[in-house]
PDB file of C-alpha atoms in Angstrom:
ATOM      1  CA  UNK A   1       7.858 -11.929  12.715  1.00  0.00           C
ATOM      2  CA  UNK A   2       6.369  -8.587  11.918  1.00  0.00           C
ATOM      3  CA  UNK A   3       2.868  -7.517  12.211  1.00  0.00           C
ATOM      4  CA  UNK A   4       1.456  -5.025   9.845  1.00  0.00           C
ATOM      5  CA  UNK A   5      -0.807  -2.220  10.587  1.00  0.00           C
ATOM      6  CA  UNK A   6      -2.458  -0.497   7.532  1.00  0.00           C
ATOM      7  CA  UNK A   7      -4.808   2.710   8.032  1.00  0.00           C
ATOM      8  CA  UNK A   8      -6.792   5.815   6.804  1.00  0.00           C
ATOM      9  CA  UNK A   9      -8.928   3.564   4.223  1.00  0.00           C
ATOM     10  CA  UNK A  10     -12.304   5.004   3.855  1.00  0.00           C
ATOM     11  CA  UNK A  11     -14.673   6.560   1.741  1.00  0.00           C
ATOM     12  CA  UNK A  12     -13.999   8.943  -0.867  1.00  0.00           C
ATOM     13  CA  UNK A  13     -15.779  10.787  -3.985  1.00  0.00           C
ATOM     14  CA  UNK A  14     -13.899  10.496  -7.324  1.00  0.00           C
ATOM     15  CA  UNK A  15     -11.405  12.575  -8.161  1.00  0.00           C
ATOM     16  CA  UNK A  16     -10.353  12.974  -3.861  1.00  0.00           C
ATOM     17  CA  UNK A  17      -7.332  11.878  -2.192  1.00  0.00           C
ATOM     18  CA  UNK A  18      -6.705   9.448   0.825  1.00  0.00           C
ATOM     19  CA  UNK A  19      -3.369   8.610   2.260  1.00  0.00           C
ATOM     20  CA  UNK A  20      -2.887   5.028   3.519  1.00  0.00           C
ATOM     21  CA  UNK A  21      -0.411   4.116   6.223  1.00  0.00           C
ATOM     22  CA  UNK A  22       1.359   0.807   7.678  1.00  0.00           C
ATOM     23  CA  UNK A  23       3.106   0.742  10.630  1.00  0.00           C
ATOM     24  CA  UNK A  24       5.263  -2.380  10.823  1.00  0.00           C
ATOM     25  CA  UNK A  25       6.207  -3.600  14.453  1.00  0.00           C
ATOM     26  CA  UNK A  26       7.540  -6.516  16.114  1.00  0.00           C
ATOM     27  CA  UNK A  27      11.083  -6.127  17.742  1.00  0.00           C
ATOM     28  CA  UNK A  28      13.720  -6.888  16.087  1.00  0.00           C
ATOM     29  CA  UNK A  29      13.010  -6.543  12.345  1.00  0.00           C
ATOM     30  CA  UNK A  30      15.372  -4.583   9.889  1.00  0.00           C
ATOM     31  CA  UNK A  31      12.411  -2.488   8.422  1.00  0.00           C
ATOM     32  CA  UNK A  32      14.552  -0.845   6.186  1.00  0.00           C
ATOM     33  CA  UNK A  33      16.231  -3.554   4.350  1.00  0.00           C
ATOM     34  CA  UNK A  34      13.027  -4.736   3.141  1.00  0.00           C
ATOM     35  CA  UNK A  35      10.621  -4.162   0.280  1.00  0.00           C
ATOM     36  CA  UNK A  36       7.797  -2.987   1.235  1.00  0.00           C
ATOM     37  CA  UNK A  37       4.432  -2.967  -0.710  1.00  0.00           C
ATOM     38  CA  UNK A  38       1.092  -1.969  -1.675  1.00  0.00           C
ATOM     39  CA  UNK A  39      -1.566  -4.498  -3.219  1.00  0.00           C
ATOM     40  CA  UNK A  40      -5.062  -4.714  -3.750  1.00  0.00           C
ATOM     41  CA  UNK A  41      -8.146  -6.630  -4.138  1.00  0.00           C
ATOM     42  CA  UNK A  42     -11.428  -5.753  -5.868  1.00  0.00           C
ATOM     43  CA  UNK A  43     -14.575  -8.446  -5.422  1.00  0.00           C
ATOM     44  CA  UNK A  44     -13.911 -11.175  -7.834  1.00  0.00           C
ATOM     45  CA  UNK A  45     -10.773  -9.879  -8.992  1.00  0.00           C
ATOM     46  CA  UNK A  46      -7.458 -11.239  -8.365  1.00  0.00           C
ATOM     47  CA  UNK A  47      -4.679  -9.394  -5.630  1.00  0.00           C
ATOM     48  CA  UNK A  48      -2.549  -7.163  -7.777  1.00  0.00           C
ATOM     49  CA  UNK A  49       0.561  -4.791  -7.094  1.00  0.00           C
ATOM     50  CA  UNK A  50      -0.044  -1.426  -6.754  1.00  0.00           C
ATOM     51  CA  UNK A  51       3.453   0.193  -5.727  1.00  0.00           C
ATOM     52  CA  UNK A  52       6.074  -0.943  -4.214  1.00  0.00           C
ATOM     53  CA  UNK A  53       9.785   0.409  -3.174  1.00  0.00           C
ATOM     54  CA  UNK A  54      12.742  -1.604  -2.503  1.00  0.00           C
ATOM     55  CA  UNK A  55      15.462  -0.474   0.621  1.00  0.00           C
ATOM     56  CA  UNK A  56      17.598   1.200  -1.901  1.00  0.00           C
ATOM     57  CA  UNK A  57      14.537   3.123  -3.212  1.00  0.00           C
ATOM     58  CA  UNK A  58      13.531   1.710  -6.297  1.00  0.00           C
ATOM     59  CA  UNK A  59       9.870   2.036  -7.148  1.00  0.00           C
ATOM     60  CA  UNK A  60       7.119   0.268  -9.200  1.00  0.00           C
ATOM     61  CA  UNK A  61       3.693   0.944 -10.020  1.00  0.00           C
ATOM     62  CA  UNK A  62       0.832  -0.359 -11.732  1.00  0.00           C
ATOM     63  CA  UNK A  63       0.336   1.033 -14.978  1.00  0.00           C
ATOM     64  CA  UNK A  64      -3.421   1.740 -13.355  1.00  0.00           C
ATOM     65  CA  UNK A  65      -2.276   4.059 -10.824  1.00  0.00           C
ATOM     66  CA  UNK A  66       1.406   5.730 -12.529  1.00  0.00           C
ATOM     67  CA  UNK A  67       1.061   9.295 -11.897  1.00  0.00           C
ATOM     68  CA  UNK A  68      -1.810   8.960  -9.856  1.00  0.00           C
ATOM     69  CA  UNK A  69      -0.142   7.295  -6.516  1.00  0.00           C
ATOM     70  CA  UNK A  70       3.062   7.503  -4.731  1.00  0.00           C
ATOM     71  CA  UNK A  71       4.356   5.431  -2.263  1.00  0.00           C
ATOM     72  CA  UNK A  72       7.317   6.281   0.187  1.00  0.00           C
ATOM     73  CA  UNK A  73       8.359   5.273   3.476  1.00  0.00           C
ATOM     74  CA  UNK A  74       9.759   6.462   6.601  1.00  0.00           C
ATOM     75  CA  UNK A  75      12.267   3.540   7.701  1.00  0.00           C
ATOM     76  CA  UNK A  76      12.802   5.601  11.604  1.00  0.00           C
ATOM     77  CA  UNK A  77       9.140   5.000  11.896  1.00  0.00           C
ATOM     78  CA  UNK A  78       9.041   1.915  10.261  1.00  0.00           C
ATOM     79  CA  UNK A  79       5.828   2.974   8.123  1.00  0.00           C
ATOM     80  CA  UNK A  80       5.238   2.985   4.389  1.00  0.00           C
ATOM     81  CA  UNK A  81       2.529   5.581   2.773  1.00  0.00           C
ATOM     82  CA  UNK A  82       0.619   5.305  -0.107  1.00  0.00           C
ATOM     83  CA  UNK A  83      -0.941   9.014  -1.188  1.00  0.00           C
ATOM     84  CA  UNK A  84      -3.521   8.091  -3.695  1.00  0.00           C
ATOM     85  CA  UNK A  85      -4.583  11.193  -5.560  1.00  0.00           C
ATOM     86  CA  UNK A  86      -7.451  11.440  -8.420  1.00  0.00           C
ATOM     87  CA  UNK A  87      -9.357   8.416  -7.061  1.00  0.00           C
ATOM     88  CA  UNK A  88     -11.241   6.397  -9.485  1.00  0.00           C
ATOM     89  CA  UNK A  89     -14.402   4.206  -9.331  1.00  0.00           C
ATOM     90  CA  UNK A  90     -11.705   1.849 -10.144  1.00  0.00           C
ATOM     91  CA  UNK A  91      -9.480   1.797  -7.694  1.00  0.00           C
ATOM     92  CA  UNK A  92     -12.071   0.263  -5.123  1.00  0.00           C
ATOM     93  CA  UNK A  93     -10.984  -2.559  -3.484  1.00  0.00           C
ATOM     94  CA  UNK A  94      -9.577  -3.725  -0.364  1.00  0.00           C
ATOM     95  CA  UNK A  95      -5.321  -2.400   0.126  1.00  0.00           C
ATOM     96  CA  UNK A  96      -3.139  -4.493   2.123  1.00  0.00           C
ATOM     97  CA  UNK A  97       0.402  -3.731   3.046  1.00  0.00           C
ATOM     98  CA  UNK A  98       3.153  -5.948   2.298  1.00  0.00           C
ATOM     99  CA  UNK A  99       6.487  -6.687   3.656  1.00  0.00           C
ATOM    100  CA  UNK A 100       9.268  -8.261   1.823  1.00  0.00           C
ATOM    101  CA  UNK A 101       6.550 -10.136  -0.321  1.00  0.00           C
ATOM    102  CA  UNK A 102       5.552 -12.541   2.229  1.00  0.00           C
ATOM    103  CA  UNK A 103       4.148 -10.497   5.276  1.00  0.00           C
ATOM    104  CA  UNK A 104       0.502  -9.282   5.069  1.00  0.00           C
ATOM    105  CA  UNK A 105      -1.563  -6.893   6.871  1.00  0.00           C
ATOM    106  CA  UNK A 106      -5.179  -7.473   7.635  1.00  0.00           C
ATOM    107  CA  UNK A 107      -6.349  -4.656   4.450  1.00  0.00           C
ATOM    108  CA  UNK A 108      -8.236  -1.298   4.459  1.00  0.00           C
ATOM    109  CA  UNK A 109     -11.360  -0.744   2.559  1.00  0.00           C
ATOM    110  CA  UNK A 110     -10.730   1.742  -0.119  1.00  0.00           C
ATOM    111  CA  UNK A 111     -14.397   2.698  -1.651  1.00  0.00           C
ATOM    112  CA  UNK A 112     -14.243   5.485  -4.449  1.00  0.00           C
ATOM    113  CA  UNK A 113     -18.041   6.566  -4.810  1.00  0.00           C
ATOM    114  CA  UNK A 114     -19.744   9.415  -6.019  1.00  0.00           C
TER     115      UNK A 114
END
C-alpha cells in the first residue's frame, strides 16, 4: 500500500501563492497509472475535490479554484503538485493528497490570512 506525503502548506496573505507537494512511496506501486488528487476540508464543511489528473492526463477542477490552481505531476518522482496562485480567504482549509480515490495523506494546513 502506498503512503502519502503532502508538503509546503503554510501561511499565506491573500492574493500569494504556495505550492503543495505529495510524494507517494511504498515499493512496488505503479504511480503513474493512477489518479491522483487534491481535496480539501474547511471547519464544518464537508471534503471536496479540488483538482485532480488521471494517468493519461486528464484534469478537473473545482469551479472555486479554475484558473486559479494547477495541478501536475511528475510520475519519475512519483509526486503530484498543486501551485495555488491568487489565494483566497476561501480557500482555507486543510489539503490532503489522494491516490486513486482511496489512499489519503495525513493533510497540510492551508491558512489564507491577511
Amino acid at each position: 500500500q502506498a503512503q502519502l506525503v503532502e508538503s509546503g502548506g503554510g501561511l499565506v496573505q491573500p492574493g500569494g501563492s504556495l505550492r503543495l507537494s505529495c510524494a507517494a512511496s511504498g515499493t512496488g506501486i505503479m504511480f503513474s497509472f493512477y489518479t491522483m488528487g487534491w481535496y480539501r476540508q474547511a471547519p464544518g464543511k464537508e471534503r471536496e475535490l479540488v483538482a485532480d489528473m488521471s494517468a493519461s492526463g486528464t484534469t478537473n477542477y473545482a469551479d472555486s479554484v479554475k484558473g486559479r490552481f494547477t495541478i501536475s505531476r511528475d510520475n519519475a518522482k512519483k509526486t503530484v503538485y498543486l501551485q495555488m496562485n491568487s489565494l483566497k480567504p476561501e480557500d482555507t482549509a486543510i489539503y490532503y493528497c489522494n491516490l486513486d480515490r482511496r489512499v489519503w495523506g495525513q493533510g497540510t494546513q492551508v491558512t489564507v490570512s491577511s
